[in-house]
Amino acid sequence: MTAEAWSEAPMNDTHGLPDWVFPPQEGFKASDLDHMTQLPAHTELIDGSLVFVSPQASFHTRTVDLLTAGLRRHLPRPLRVRREMSVILGLRQRPEPDVCVIRAEADRGPDQTAYEANDVLLVVEVVSPDSEERDRKRKPQLYAEAGIGHFWRVENQSGRPTVYVYELDPATAAYALTGIHHDRLELSLPFEVDIDLTEIDTL
């Protein structure tokens, strides 16, 4: 369609547009995402609104690969690591953390599209320029309110990942910062982990 034709098109012409272009007044529900056709991959639901993901930079992809592989090397048998799977936190909350650790029994088959919050032990968000506000503020708040015990926020510092590690304080239902890790991520909770963060240079 040319610019001229587009400008002449009626503003109320909705022919051919998917239903999710027009959200319900009360917002979408977490269960709605499984029934929306033509929905872009990795769409999240935050506060009842759809959030679309921009193309990811090399740093983001390599950091997710590094952490996923590192976690799997140390993972206790009753747990599993998943990347880019959505987590249902509430009626209108279904974010998609970059990495999460779940209980093995929560994995119910190859067609599963989401996990429940009470099956998730750890969520990891790698901050991108378009997601800074969500990854640093809103999503940690939602994960904490849902009772997920551990949260890692990963920032790009000169091409290397810096991992901010948080643990849920049950008295306040909020995360408390327990450490900032630059070259090496060595932890005892939620299980023993030792990841050389400088390995990103070889990926």
PDB file of C-alpha atoms in Angstrom:
ATOM      1  CA  MET A   1       0.000   0.000   0.000  1.00  0.00           C
ATOM      2  CA  THR A   2       1.414   3.377  -0.951  1.00  0.00           C
ATOM      3  CA  ALA A   3       1.672   6.231   1.511  1.00  0.00           C
ATOM      4  CA  GLU A   4      -1.124   8.005  -0.326  1.00  0.00           C
ATOM      5  CA  ALA A   5      -3.401   4.964  -0.217  1.00  0.00           C
ATOM      6  CA  TRP A   6      -2.616   4.424   3.471  1.00  0.00           C
ATOM      7  CA  SER A   7      -3.488   7.996   4.380  1.00  0.00           C
ATOM      8  CA  GLU A   8      -6.816   7.656   2.579  1.00  0.00           C
ATOM      9  CA  ALA A   9      -7.758   4.390   4.316  1.00  0.00           C
ATOM     10  CA  PRO A  10     -10.573   4.754   6.864  1.00  0.00           C
ATOM     11  CA  MET A  11      -9.303   4.799  10.452  1.00  0.00           C
ATOM     12  CA  ASN A  12     -11.978   2.358  11.596  1.00  0.00           C
ATOM     13  CA  ASP A  13     -11.149  -0.288   8.965  1.00  0.00           C
ATOM     14  CA  THR A  14     -10.173  -3.326  11.055  1.00  0.00           C
ATOM     15  CA  HIS A  15     -10.553  -5.930   8.314  1.00  0.00           C
ATOM     16  CA  GLY A  16      -7.897  -8.627   8.592  1.00  0.00           C
ATOM     17  CA  LEU A  17      -6.414  -7.470  11.889  1.00  0.00           C
ATOM     18  CA  PRO A  18      -6.002 -10.109  14.637  1.00  0.00           C
ATOM     19  CA  ASP A  19      -8.264  -9.822  17.679  1.00  0.00           C
ATOM     20  CA  TRP A  20      -5.355  -9.063  20.027  1.00  0.00           C
ATOM     21  CA  VAL A  21      -4.860  -5.680  18.370  1.00  0.00           C
ATOM     22  CA  PHE A  22      -7.931  -4.561  20.332  1.00  0.00           C
ATOM     23  CA  PRO A  23      -7.522  -5.507  24.022  1.00  0.00           C
ATOM     24  CA  PRO A  24     -10.578  -5.985  26.223  1.00  0.00           C
ATOM     25  CA  GLN A  25     -11.346  -3.139  28.597  1.00  0.00           C
ATOM     26  CA  GLU A  26     -10.186  -5.142  31.622  1.00  0.00           C
ATOM     27  CA  GLY A  27      -7.007  -6.307  29.845  1.00  0.00           C
ATOM     28  CA  PHE A  28      -5.959  -9.741  28.668  1.00  0.00           C
ATOM     29  CA  LYS A  29      -5.719 -12.780  30.940  1.00  0.00           C
ATOM     30  CA  ALA A  30      -2.695 -15.071  31.196  1.00  0.00           C
ATOM     31  CA  SER A  31      -4.652 -17.940  29.629  1.00  0.00           C
ATOM     32  CA  ASP A  32      -5.517 -15.814  26.575  1.00  0.00           C
ATOM     33  CA  LEU A  33      -1.982 -16.021  25.168  1.00  0.00           C
ATOM     34  CA  ASP A  34      -2.393 -19.680  24.219  1.00  0.00           C
ATOM     35  CA  HIS A  35      -5.386 -18.874  22.008  1.00  0.00           C
ATOM     36  CA  MET A  36      -4.237 -15.777  20.109  1.00  0.00           C
ATOM     37  CA  THR A  37      -3.436 -16.361  16.456  1.00  0.00           C
ATOM     38  CA  GLN A  38      -0.551 -14.543  14.736  1.00  0.00           C
ATOM     39  CA  LEU A  39       0.842 -13.420  18.090  1.00  0.00           C
ATOM     40  CA  PRO A  40       4.564 -12.547  17.756  1.00  0.00           C
ATOM     41  CA  ALA A  41       6.972 -14.973  19.385  1.00  0.00           C
ATOM     42  CA  HIS A  42       8.012 -14.288  22.995  1.00  0.00           C
ATOM     43  CA  THR A  43       5.101 -11.927  23.670  1.00  0.00           C
ATOM     44  CA  GLU A  44       4.693 -11.253  27.395  1.00  0.00           C
ATOM     45  CA  LEU A  45       1.679 -10.191  29.427  1.00  0.00           C
ATOM     46  CA  ILE A  46       2.362  -7.516  32.049  1.00  0.00           C
ATOM     47  CA  ASP A  47      -0.544  -5.966  33.972  1.00  0.00           C
ATOM     48  CA  GLY A  48      -2.997  -7.251  31.368  1.00  0.00           C
ATOM     49  CA  SER A  49      -1.147  -5.637  28.441  1.00  0.00           C
ATOM     50  CA  LEU A  50       0.814  -7.369  25.701  1.00  0.00           C
ATOM     51  CA  VAL A  51       4.542  -6.606  25.585  1.00  0.00           C
ATOM     52  CA  PHE A  52       6.400  -7.358  22.366  1.00  0.00           C
ATOM     53  CA  VAL A  53      10.088  -8.234  22.312  1.00  0.00           C
ATOM     54  CA  SER A  54      12.578  -6.380  20.116  1.00  0.00           C
ATOM     55  CA  PRO A  55      15.312  -8.271  18.216  1.00  0.00           C
ATOM     56  CA  GLN A  56      17.970  -9.289  20.727  1.00  0.00           C
ATOM     57  CA  ALA A  57      21.600  -8.173  20.583  1.00  0.00           C
ATOM     58  CA  SER A  58      24.508 -10.606  20.563  1.00  0.00           C
ATOM     59  CA  PHE A  59      25.330  -9.862  24.213  1.00  0.00           C
ATOM     60  CA  HIS A  60      21.842 -10.893  25.303  1.00  0.00           C
ATOM     61  CA  THR A  61      21.875 -14.171  23.375  1.00  0.00           C
ATOM     62  CA  ARG A  62      25.381 -15.150  24.499  1.00  0.00           C
ATOM     63  CA  THR A  63      24.639 -14.317  28.139  1.00  0.00           C
ATOM     64  CA  VAL A  64      21.513 -16.461  28.110  1.00  0.00           C
ATOM     65  CA  ASP A  65      23.522 -19.310  26.540  1.00  0.00           C
ATOM     66  CA  LEU A  66      26.283 -18.921  29.140  1.00  0.00           C
ATOM     67  CA  LEU A  67      23.943 -18.952  32.132  1.00  0.00           C
ATOM     68  CA  THR A  68      21.768 -21.767  30.796  1.00  0.00           C
ATOM     69  CA  ALA A  69      24.784 -24.016  30.223  1.00  0.00           C
ATOM     70  CA  GLY A  70      26.347 -23.036  33.552  1.00  0.00           C
ATOM     71  CA  LEU A  71      23.201 -23.763  35.508  1.00  0.00           C
ATOM     72  CA  ARG A  72      22.748 -27.138  33.822  1.00  0.00           C
ATOM     73  CA  ARG A  73      26.275 -28.191  34.846  1.00  0.00           C
ATOM     74  CA  HIS A  74      25.391 -27.745  38.525  1.00  0.00           C
ATOM     75  CA  LEU A  75      21.688 -28.557  38.556  1.00  0.00           C
ATOM     76  CA  PRO A  76      20.405 -31.014  41.188  1.00  0.00           C
ATOM     77  CA  ARG A  77      18.470 -33.897  39.671  1.00  0.00           C
ATOM     78  CA  PRO A  78      14.953 -32.774  40.798  1.00  0.00           C
ATOM     79  CA  LEU A  79      15.335 -29.471  38.879  1.00  0.00           C
ATOM     80  CA  ARG A  80      15.339 -28.347  35.245  1.00  0.00           C
ATOM     81  CA  VAL A  81      16.567 -25.230  33.424  1.00  0.00           C
ATOM     82  CA  ARG A  82      14.384 -23.570  30.797  1.00  0.00           C
ATOM     83  CA  ARG A  83      15.023 -20.528  28.617  1.00  0.00           C
ATOM     84  CA  GLU A  84      12.384 -18.159  27.250  1.00  0.00           C
ATOM     85  CA  MET A  85       9.367 -19.940  28.750  1.00  0.00           C
ATOM     86  CA  SER A  86       6.561 -17.880  30.215  1.00  0.00           C
ATOM     87  CA  VAL A  87       5.573 -18.067  33.872  1.00  0.00           C
ATOM     88  CA  ILE A  88       2.024 -17.466  35.069  1.00  0.00           C
ATOM     89  CA  LEU A  89       2.207 -15.170  38.084  1.00  0.00           C
ATOM     90  CA  GLY A  90      -1.437 -14.154  38.315  1.00  0.00           C
ATOM     91  CA  LEU A  91      -4.642 -13.599  36.371  1.00  0.00           C
ATOM     92  CA  ARG A  92      -3.136 -10.887  34.135  1.00  0.00           C
ATOM     93  CA  GLN A  93       0.598 -11.529  34.597  1.00  0.00           C
ATOM     94  CA  ARG A  94       2.558 -13.843  32.318  1.00  0.00           C
ATOM     95  CA  PRO A  95       6.122 -12.623  31.751  1.00  0.00           C
ATOM     96  CA  GLU A  96       8.757 -14.639  29.937  1.00  0.00           C
ATOM     97  CA  PRO A  97      12.033 -14.650  31.878  1.00  0.00           C
ATOM     98  CA  ASP A  98      15.183 -15.227  29.859  1.00  0.00           C
ATOM     99  CA  VAL A  99      16.072 -18.227  32.034  1.00  0.00           C
ATOM    100  CA  CYS A 100      14.243 -20.015  34.819  1.00  0.00           C
ATOM    101  CA  VAL A 101      14.834 -23.030  37.038  1.00  0.00           C
ATOM    102  CA  ILE A 102      11.789 -25.207  37.674  1.00  0.00           C
ATOM    103  CA  ARG A 103      10.936 -28.357  39.563  1.00  0.00           C
ATOM    104  CA  ALA A 104      11.187 -31.381  37.270  1.00  0.00           C
ATOM    105  CA  GLU A 105       7.621 -32.445  37.925  1.00  0.00           C
ATOM    106  CA  ALA A 106       6.392 -29.105  36.558  1.00  0.00           C
ATOM    107  CA  ASP A 107       7.434 -30.173  33.057  1.00  0.00           C
ATOM    108  CA  ARG A 108       4.318 -31.896  31.740  1.00  0.00           C
ATOM    109  CA  GLY A 109       5.185 -32.522  28.117  1.00  0.00           C
ATOM    110  CA  PRO A 110       6.425 -31.075  24.815  1.00  0.00           C
ATOM    111  CA  ASP A 111       3.318 -28.965  24.190  1.00  0.00           C
ATOM    112  CA  GLN A 112       3.499 -27.077  27.478  1.00  0.00           C
ATOM    113  CA  THR A 113       3.688 -23.288  27.015  1.00  0.00           C
ATOM    114  CA  ALA A 114       4.021 -21.938  30.588  1.00  0.00           C
ATOM    115  CA  TYR A 115       4.851 -22.803  34.176  1.00  0.00           C
ATOM    116  CA  GLU A 116       3.104 -21.827  37.389  1.00  0.00           C
ATOM    117  CA  ALA A 117       4.955 -19.519  39.775  1.00  0.00           C
ATOM    118  CA  ASN A 118       4.978 -22.056  42.609  1.00  0.00           C
ATOM    119  CA  ASP A 119       7.002 -24.447  40.417  1.00  0.00           C
ATOM    120  CA  VAL A 120       9.766 -21.891  39.774  1.00  0.00           C
ATOM    121  CA  LEU A 121      12.805 -21.525  42.061  1.00  0.00           C
ATOM    122  CA  LEU A 122      14.820 -18.957  40.108  1.00  0.00           C
ATOM    123  CA  VAL A 123      14.163 -16.414  37.357  1.00  0.00           C
ATOM    124  CA  VAL A 124      16.849 -14.570  35.382  1.00  0.00           C
ATOM    125  CA  GLU A 125      16.405 -11.393  33.342  1.00  0.00           C
ATOM    126  CA  VAL A 126      19.143 -10.126  31.027  1.00  0.00           C
ATOM    127  CA  VAL A 127      18.526  -6.397  30.699  1.00  0.00           C
ATOM    128  CA  SER A 128      18.193  -4.976  27.184  1.00  0.00           C
ATOM    129  CA  PRO A 129      17.869  -1.285  26.264  1.00  0.00           C
ATOM    130  CA  ASP A 130      14.162  -1.682  25.471  1.00  0.00           C
ATOM    131  CA  SER A 131      13.397  -3.602  28.678  1.00  0.00           C
ATOM    132  CA  GLU A 132      15.339  -1.677  31.328  1.00  0.00           C
ATOM    133  CA  GLU A 133      12.276  -0.376  33.190  1.00  0.00           C
ATOM    134  CA  ARG A 134      10.509  -3.750  33.194  1.00  0.00           C
ATOM    135  CA  ASP A 135      13.560  -5.862  34.078  1.00  0.00           C
ATOM    136  CA  ARG A 136      14.822  -3.564  36.839  1.00  0.00           C
ATOM    137  CA  LYS A 137      11.520  -2.617  38.465  1.00  0.00           C
ATOM    138  CA  ARG A 138       8.183  -4.129  37.452  1.00  0.00           C
ATOM    139  CA  LYS A 139       9.118  -7.743  36.737  1.00  0.00           C
ATOM    140  CA  PRO A 140      11.140  -8.258  39.951  1.00  0.00           C
ATOM    141  CA  GLN A 141       8.204  -6.837  41.876  1.00  0.00           C
ATOM    142  CA  LEU A 142       5.841  -9.305  40.202  1.00  0.00           C
ATOM    143  CA  TYR A 143       8.191 -12.263  40.717  1.00  0.00           C
ATOM    144  CA  ALA A 144       8.554 -11.410  44.395  1.00  0.00           C
ATOM    145  CA  GLU A 145       4.811 -10.992  44.923  1.00  0.00           C
ATOM    146  CA  ALA A 146       4.323 -14.429  43.348  1.00  0.00           C
ATOM    147  CA  GLY A 147       6.744 -15.943  45.870  1.00  0.00           C
ATOM    148  CA  ILE A 148       9.611 -16.949  43.567  1.00  0.00           C
ATOM    149  CA  GLY A 149      12.556 -17.330  45.925  1.00  0.00           C
ATOM    150  CA  HIS A 150      15.474 -16.183  43.768  1.00  0.00           C
ATOM    151  CA  PHE A 151      15.959 -13.535  41.083  1.00  0.00           C
ATOM    152  CA  TRP A 152      19.046 -12.614  39.053  1.00  0.00           C
ATOM    153  CA  ARG A 153      19.297  -9.409  37.047  1.00  0.00           C
ATOM    154  CA  VAL A 154      22.100  -9.335  34.490  1.00  0.00           C
ATOM    155  CA  GLU A 155      23.540  -6.075  33.169  1.00  0.00           C
ATOM    156  CA  ASN A 156      25.921  -5.456  30.269  1.00  0.00           C
ATOM    157  CA  GLN A 157      29.081  -3.792  31.547  1.00  0.00           C
ATOM    158  CA  SER A 158      31.587  -3.279  28.727  1.00  0.00           C
ATOM    159  CA  GLY A 159      30.480  -6.462  27.001  1.00  0.00           C
ATOM    160  CA  ARG A 160      30.697  -8.644  30.113  1.00  0.00           C
ATOM    161  CA  PRO A 161      27.758  -9.788  32.253  1.00  0.00           C
ATOM    162  CA  THR A 162      27.422  -8.459  35.782  1.00  0.00           C
ATOM    163  CA  VAL A 163      24.939 -10.503  37.822  1.00  0.00           C
ATOM    164  CA  TYR A 164      22.916  -8.913  40.612  1.00  0.00           C
ATOM    165  CA  VAL A 165      21.667 -11.697  42.881  1.00  0.00           C
ATOM    166  CA  TYR A 166      18.495 -11.282  44.938  1.00  0.00           C
ATOM    167  CA  GLU A 167      16.766 -13.474  47.509  1.00  0.00           C
ATOM    168  CA  LEU A 168      13.153 -13.154  48.591  1.00  0.00           C
ATOM    169  CA  ASP A 169      12.581 -11.798  52.096  1.00  0.00           C
ATOM    170  CA  PRO A 170       9.375 -13.579  53.204  1.00  0.00           C
ATOM    171  CA  ALA A 171       8.665 -10.920  55.829  1.00  0.00           C
ATOM    172  CA  THR A 172       8.378  -8.151  53.241  1.00  0.00           C
ATOM    173  CA  ALA A 173       7.560 -10.204  50.109  1.00  0.00           C
ATOM    174  CA  ALA A 174      10.327  -8.226  48.383  1.00  0.00           C
ATOM    175  CA  TYR A 175      13.780  -9.090  47.073  1.00  0.00           C
ATOM    176  CA  ALA A 176      16.942  -8.266  48.985  1.00  0.00           C
ATOM    177  CA  LEU A 177      20.247  -7.903  47.153  1.00  0.00           C
ATOM    178  CA  THR A 178      22.702 -10.555  48.359  1.00  0.00           C
ATOM    179  CA  GLY A 179      25.609  -9.968  45.977  1.00  0.00           C
ATOM    180  CA  ILE A 180      26.989  -8.414  42.797  1.00  0.00           C
ATOM    181  CA  HIS A 181      29.149 -10.705  40.661  1.00  0.00           C
ATOM    182  CA  HIS A 182      31.449  -9.555  37.882  1.00  0.00           C
ATOM    183  CA  ASP A 183      33.918 -12.184  36.635  1.00  0.00           C
ATOM    184  CA  ARG A 184      32.650 -15.237  38.482  1.00  0.00           C
ATOM    185  CA  LEU A 185      29.217 -16.266  39.774  1.00  0.00           C
ATOM    186  CA  GLU A 186      29.777 -18.506  42.776  1.00  0.00           C
ATOM    187  CA  LEU A 187      26.743 -19.216  44.973  1.00  0.00           C
ATOM    188  CA  SER A 188      25.367 -21.763  47.408  1.00  0.00           C
ATOM    189  CA  LEU A 189      21.690 -20.857  46.898  1.00  0.00           C
ATOM    190  CA  PRO A 190      19.298 -21.938  45.495  1.00  0.00           C
ATOM    191  CA  PHE A 191      21.961 -24.635  44.885  1.00  0.00           C
ATOM    192  CA  GLU A 192      25.717 -24.765  44.387  1.00  0.00           C
ATOM    193  CA  VAL A 193      26.652 -22.732  41.307  1.00  0.00           C
ATOM    194  CA  ASP A 194      30.048 -21.748  39.896  1.00  0.00           C
ATOM    195  CA  ILE A 195      29.987 -19.992  36.497  1.00  0.00           C
ATOM    196  CA  ASP A 196      32.939 -18.236  34.893  1.00  0.00           C
ATOM    197  CA  LEU A 197      31.282 -15.129  33.465  1.00  0.00           C
ATOM    198  CA  THR A 198      34.354 -14.260  31.385  1.00  0.00           C
ATOM    199  CA  GLU A 199      33.601 -17.293  29.190  1.00  0.00           C
ATOM    200  CA  ILE A 200      31.208 -15.043  27.279  1.00  0.00           C
ATOM    201  CA  ASP A 201      34.305 -13.890  25.359  1.00  0.00           C
ATOM    202  CA  THR A 202      34.618 -17.341  23.772  1.00  0.00           C
ATOM    203  CA  LEU A 203      30.973 -17.731  22.736  1.00  0.00           C
TER     204      LEU A 203
END
